[in-house]
Structures are given as structure tokens and as C-alpha cells.
Short mmCIF file of C-alpha atoms and ligand atoms in Angstrom, two decimals:
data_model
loop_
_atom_site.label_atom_id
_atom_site.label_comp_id
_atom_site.label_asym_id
_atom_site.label_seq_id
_atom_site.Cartn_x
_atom_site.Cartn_y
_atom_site.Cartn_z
CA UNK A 1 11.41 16.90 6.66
CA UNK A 2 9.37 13.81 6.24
CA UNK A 3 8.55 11.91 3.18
CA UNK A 4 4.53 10.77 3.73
CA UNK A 5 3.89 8.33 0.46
CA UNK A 6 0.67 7.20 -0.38
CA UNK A 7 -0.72 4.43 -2.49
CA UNK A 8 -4.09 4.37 -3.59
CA UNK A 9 -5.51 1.53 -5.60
CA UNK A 10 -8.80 2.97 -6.79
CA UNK A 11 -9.67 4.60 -9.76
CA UNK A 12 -11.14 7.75 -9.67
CA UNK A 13 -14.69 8.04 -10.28
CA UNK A 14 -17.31 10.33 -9.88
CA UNK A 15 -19.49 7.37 -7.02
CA UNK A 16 -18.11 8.20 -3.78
CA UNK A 17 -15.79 5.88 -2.49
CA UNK A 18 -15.31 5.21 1.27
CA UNK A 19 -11.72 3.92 1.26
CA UNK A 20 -10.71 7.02 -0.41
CA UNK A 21 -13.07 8.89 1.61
CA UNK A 22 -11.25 8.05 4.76
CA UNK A 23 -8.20 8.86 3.25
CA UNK A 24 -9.28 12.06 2.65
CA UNK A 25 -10.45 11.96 6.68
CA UNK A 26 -6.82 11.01 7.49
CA UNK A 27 -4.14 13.02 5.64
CA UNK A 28 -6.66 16.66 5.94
CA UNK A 29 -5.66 16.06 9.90
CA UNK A 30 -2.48 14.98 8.88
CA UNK A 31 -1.60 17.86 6.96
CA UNK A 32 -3.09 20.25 9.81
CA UNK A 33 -0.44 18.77 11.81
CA UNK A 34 2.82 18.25 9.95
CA UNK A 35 2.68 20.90 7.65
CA UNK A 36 5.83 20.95 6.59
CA UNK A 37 6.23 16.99 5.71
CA UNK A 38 6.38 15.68 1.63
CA UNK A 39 3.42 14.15 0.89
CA UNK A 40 3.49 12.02 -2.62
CA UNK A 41 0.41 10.76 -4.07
CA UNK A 42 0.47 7.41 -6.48
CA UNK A 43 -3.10 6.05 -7.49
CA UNK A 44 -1.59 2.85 -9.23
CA UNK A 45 -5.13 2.44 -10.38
CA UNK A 46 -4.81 5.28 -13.20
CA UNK A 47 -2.20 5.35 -15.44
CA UNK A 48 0.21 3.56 -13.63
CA UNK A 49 1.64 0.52 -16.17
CA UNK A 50 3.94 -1.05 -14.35
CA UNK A 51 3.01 -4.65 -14.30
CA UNK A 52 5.30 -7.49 -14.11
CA UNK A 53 5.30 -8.15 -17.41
CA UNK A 54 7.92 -9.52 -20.48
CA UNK A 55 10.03 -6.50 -19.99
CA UNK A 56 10.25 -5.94 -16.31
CA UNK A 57 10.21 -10.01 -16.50
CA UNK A 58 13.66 -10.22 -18.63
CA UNK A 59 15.25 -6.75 -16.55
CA UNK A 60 14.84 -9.12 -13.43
CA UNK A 61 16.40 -11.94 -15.04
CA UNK A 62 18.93 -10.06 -16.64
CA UNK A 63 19.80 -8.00 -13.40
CA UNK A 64 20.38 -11.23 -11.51
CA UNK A 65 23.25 -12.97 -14.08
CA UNK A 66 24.51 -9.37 -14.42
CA UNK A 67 23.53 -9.99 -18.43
CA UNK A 68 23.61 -6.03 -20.27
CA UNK A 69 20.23 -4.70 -20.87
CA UNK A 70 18.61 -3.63 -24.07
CA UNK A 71 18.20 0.16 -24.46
CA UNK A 72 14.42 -0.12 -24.01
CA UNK A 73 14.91 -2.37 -21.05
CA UNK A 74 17.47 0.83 -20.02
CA UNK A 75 14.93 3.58 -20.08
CA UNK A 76 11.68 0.92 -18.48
CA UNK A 77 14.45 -0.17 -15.47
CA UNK A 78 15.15 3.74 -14.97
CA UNK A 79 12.06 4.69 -14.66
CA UNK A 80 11.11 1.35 -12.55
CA UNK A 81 14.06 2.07 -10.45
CA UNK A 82 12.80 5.57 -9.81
CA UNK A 83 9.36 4.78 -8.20
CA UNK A 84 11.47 2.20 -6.24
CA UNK A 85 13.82 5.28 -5.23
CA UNK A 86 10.96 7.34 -4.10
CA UNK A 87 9.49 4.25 -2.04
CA UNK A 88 13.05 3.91 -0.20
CA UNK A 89 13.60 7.82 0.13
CA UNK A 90 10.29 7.65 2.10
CA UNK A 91 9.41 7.67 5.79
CA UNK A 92 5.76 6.90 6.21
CA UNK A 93 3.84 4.72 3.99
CA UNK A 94 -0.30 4.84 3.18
CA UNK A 95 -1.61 2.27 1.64
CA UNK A 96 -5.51 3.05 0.71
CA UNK A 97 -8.09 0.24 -0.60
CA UNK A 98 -11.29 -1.32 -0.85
CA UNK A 99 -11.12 -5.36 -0.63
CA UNK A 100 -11.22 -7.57 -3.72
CA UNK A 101 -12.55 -10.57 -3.21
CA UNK A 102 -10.70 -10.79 0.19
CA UNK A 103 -7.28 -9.48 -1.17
CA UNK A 104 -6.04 -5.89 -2.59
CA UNK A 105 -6.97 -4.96 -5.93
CA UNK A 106 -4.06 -6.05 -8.42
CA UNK A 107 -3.06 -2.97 -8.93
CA UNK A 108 -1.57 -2.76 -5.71
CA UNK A 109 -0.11 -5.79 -5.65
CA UNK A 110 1.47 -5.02 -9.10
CA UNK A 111 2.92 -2.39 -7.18
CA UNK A 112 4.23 -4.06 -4.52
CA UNK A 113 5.88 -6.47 -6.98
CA UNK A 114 7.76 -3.39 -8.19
CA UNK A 115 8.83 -2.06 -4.95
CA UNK A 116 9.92 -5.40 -3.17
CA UNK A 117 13.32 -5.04 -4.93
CA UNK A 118 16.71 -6.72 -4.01
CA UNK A 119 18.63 -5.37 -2.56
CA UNK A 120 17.09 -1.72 -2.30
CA UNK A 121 14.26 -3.07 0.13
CA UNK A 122 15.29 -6.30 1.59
CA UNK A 123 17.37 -9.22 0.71
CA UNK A 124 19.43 -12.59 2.11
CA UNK A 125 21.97 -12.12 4.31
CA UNK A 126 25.09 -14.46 4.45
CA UNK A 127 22.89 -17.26 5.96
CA UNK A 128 20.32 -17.14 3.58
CA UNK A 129 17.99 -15.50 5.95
CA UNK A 130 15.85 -12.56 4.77
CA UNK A 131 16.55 -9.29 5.97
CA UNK A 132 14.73 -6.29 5.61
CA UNK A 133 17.21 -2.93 4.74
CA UNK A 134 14.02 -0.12 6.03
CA UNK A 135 14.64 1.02 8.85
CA UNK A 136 13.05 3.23 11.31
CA UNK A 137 9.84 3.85 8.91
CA UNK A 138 6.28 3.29 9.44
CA UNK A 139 2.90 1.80 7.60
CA UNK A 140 -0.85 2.48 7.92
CA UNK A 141 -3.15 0.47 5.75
CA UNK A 142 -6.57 2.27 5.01
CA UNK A 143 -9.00 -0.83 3.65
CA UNK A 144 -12.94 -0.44 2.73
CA UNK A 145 -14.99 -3.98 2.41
CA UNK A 146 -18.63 -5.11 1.89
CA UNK A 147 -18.51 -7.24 4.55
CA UNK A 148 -17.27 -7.14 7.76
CA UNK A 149 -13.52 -9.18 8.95
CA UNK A 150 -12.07 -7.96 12.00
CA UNK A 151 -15.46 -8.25 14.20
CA UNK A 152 -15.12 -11.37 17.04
CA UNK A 153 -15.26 -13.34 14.24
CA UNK A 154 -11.84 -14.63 14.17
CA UNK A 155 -12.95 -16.87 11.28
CA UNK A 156 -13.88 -13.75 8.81
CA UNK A 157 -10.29 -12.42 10.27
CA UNK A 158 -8.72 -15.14 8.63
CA UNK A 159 -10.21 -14.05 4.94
CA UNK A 160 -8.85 -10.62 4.86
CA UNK A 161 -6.06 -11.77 3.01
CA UNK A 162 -5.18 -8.45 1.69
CA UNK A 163 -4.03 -6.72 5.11
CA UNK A 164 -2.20 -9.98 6.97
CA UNK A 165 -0.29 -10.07 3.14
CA UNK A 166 0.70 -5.88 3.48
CA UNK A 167 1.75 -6.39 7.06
CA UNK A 168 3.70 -9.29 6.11
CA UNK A 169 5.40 -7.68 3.51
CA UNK A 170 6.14 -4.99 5.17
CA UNK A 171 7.54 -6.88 8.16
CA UNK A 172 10.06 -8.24 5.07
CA UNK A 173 11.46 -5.06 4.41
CA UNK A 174 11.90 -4.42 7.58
CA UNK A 175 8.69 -2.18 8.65
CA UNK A 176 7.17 -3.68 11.80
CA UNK A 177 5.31 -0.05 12.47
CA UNK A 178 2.02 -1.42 10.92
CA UNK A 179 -1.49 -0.27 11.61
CA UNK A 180 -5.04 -0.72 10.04
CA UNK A 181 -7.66 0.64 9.60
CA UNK A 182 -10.93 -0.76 8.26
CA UNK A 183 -14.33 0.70 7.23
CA UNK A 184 -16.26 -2.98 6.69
CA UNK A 185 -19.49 -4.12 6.78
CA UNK A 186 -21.54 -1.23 4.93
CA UNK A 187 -22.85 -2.98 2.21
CA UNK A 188 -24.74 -5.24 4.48
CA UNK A 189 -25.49 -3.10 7.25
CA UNK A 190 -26.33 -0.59 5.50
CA UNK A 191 -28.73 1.26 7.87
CA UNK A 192 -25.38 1.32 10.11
CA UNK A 193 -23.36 2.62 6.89
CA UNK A 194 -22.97 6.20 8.04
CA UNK A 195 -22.17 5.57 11.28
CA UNK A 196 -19.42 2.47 10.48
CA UNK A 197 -18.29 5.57 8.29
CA UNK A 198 -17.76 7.40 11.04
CA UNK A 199 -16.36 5.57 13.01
CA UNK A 200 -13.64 5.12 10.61
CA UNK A 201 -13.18 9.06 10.18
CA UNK A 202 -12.78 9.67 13.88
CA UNK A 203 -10.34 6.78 14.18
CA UNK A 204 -8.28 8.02 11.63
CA UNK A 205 -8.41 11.47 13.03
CA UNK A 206 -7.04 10.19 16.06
CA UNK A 207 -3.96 8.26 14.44
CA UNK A 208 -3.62 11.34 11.94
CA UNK A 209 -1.79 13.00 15.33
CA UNK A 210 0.96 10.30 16.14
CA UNK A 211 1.38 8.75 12.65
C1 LIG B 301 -14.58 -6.63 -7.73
C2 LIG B 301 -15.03 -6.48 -6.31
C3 LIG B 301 -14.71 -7.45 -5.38
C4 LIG B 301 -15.10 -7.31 -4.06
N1 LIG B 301 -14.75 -8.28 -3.16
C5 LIG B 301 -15.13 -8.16 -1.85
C6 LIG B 301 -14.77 -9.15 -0.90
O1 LIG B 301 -14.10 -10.12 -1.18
N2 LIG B 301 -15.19 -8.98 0.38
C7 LIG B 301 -15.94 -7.90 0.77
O2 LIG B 301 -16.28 -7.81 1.94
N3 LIG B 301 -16.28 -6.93 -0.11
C8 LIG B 301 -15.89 -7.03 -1.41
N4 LIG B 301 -16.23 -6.07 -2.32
C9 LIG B 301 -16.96 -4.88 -1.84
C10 LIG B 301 -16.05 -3.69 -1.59
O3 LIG B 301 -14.88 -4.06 -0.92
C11 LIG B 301 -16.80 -2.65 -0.73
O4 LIG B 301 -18.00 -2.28 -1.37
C12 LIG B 301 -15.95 -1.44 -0.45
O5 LIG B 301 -16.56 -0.72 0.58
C13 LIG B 301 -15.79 -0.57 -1.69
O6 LIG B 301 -14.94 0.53 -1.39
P1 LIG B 301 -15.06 1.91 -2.18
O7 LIG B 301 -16.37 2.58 -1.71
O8 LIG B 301 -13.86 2.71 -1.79
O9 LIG B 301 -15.10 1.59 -3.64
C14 LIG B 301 -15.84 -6.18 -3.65
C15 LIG B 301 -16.17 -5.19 -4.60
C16 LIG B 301 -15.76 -5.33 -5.90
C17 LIG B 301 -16.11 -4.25 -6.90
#
């Protein structure tokens, strides 16, 4: 059956959140209509320390001259190597956020960093050319922001930073199924906030049925 994973960079808190809000919107349909898929939750916003940091740093370097690894490098790469696993073993990919400061929060990113391993989800080939090694997989991004990018406003377009990066890196490792979608443009508007809101849940909805 299919493996739905979803990545959530937002804490939980007790204010109501829209990007997790229209998560909610999207994988209740979802679930209505696939049943009998996997779906695996991650908010790498709560207790999820997995940063690039001195360890993961020296496994990387080590990993690439082959060098042995320490026993606490062991048991950090096996349990690095397992959320990397679960990422491969996967078929559908979530990816849920509000915009910071026109990029995803660095949580996710920290994540992605983890996940955007050689060779388990892309590498060079023999002529140096990148190559992604996920196939036949698929990517919805789920992004809240203050104000609104993908209007006619082509120049705002270019700021969202956060979902041309995702697609990009997806498209890396091999994922060109790729859609958005975006709740933006509440904190201004925010006689319009319900509505925008929505929107968002009906659009969702819709893409909850052939996701
Ligand atoms: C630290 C921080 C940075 C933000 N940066 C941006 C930004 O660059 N552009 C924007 O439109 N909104 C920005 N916002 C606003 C949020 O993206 C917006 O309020 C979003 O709807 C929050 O989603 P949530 O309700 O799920 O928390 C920022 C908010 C915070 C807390």
C-alpha cells in the first residue's frame, strides 16, 4: 500500500495555525479516500535534533574518504540513516509550512539537509551530472504567509524562496510531481482572512482525490 509522509515545520501550539489547519483540510479527505495507505507524521519543529551539526558534520566527512566512525557517530548515523530510510521507502511526500521571512522555517531545511543523501536520494552519474535515484513518487507543498506571492505579481513570485527551493530540490532527487498550495495574504487582508482560508480548504479537498 502507499507510504503518504508528511513534514510539518511548526510547533505545536495552542493559537491556531492555518498552514497546519489546511493540512488538517487535506489529509481528513485524504484519508476518506485511501484508507488503506501509511501515513507517517514528522513535525521537525518538536523534538526533532537533527541539525547539521559537528557530528553529522564529521559522519559526512568520514563517509566520503570511507574513514571508520566513532561508536557515537555509529548509533547518530543509524538513526540519521533511518529517517533517510523512511523518506526513500515513501511514495508521496507533504511538506506543511508557514513562510519565514520568504523561505521555510530552518527546521525544515535542517531536514532536508538530512534527507538529500548520496547516494540514497540522488547523486553524479559517470559524467558528473546529477541524477536523481526517486522515481515514480510525488510532492505537495502546503505553505501559509502574511503576505501574499503568487497573485499577478510576478515580482512577489520571485520572493517565495521557500517553495521554488522545495520544488527544486525535489526535481534533484528526481520528483518532478510537484504541487503547491498557498494560503497568503491573511495578515493583511484580513477582512478576506476567512475566505482566503477557504479557499485553501476547498482546493486542497479537491487535490486530496488525485494526490
Ligand atoms: C518569524 C516569522 C517570519 C515571517 N516571515 C514572513 C515573510 O517573510 N513573508 C510573509 O508573507 N509572512 C511572513 N510571516 C508571517 C507568516 O508566514 C504568516 O502569518 C503565516 O500565515 C503563519 O502561519 P501559521 O498560522 O500556520 O503559523 C512570518 C512570521 C514569522 C513568525
Amino acid at each position: 500500500m502507499p507510504q503518504l509522509l508528511t513534514i510539518i515545520a511548526h510547533p505545536q501550539t495552542t493559537k491556531f495555525s492555518t498552514s497546519i489547519e489546511l493540512y488538517k483540510n487535506f489529509i481528513e479527505s485524504y484519508k476518506s479516500i485511501n484508507p488503506q495507505d501509511t501515513i507517517i507524521e514528522r513535525n521537525v519543529s518538536d523534538n526533532f535534533k537533527l541539525t547539521f551539526d559537528e557530528v553529522a558534520l564529521s559522519i559526512y566527512n568520514k563517509k566520503q574518504t570511507g574513514a571508520s566512525l566513532t561508536r557515537r557517530e555509529r548509533t547518530i548515523n543509524a538513526t540519521r540513516q533511518s529517517y533517510i530510510d523512511e523518506f526513500v521507502q515513501s511514495d508521496k511526500y507533504v511538506f506543511v509550512n508557514p513562510m519565514y521571512n520568504f523561505f521555510l522555517p530552518a527546521e525544515m531545511k535542517s531536514y532536508i539537509d538530512l534527507i538529500m543523501q548520496i547516494p540514497s536520494t540522488f547523486e553524479y552519474n559517470d559524467q558528473n551530472k546529477l541524477q536523481g535515484n526517486l522515481h515514480n513518487k510525488k510532492a505537495l507543498h502546503l505553505q501559509s504567509s502574511g503576505d501574499r506571492f503568487h497573485s499577478a505579481n510576478t515580482q512577489m513570485e520571485s520572493l517565495d524562496l521557500g517553495d521554488k527551493y522545495l520544488k527544486t530540490i525535489f526535481d534533484i532527487m528526481g520528483v518532478n510531481d510537484y504541487q503547491s498550495v498557498f494560503v497568503e495574504g491573511m495578515d493583511f487582508d484580513t477582512k478576506n482572512a476567512q475566505n482566503i482560508l477557504n479557499s485553501g480548504y476547498r482546493a486542497v479537498q479537491k487535490l486530496a482525490k488525485v494526490f
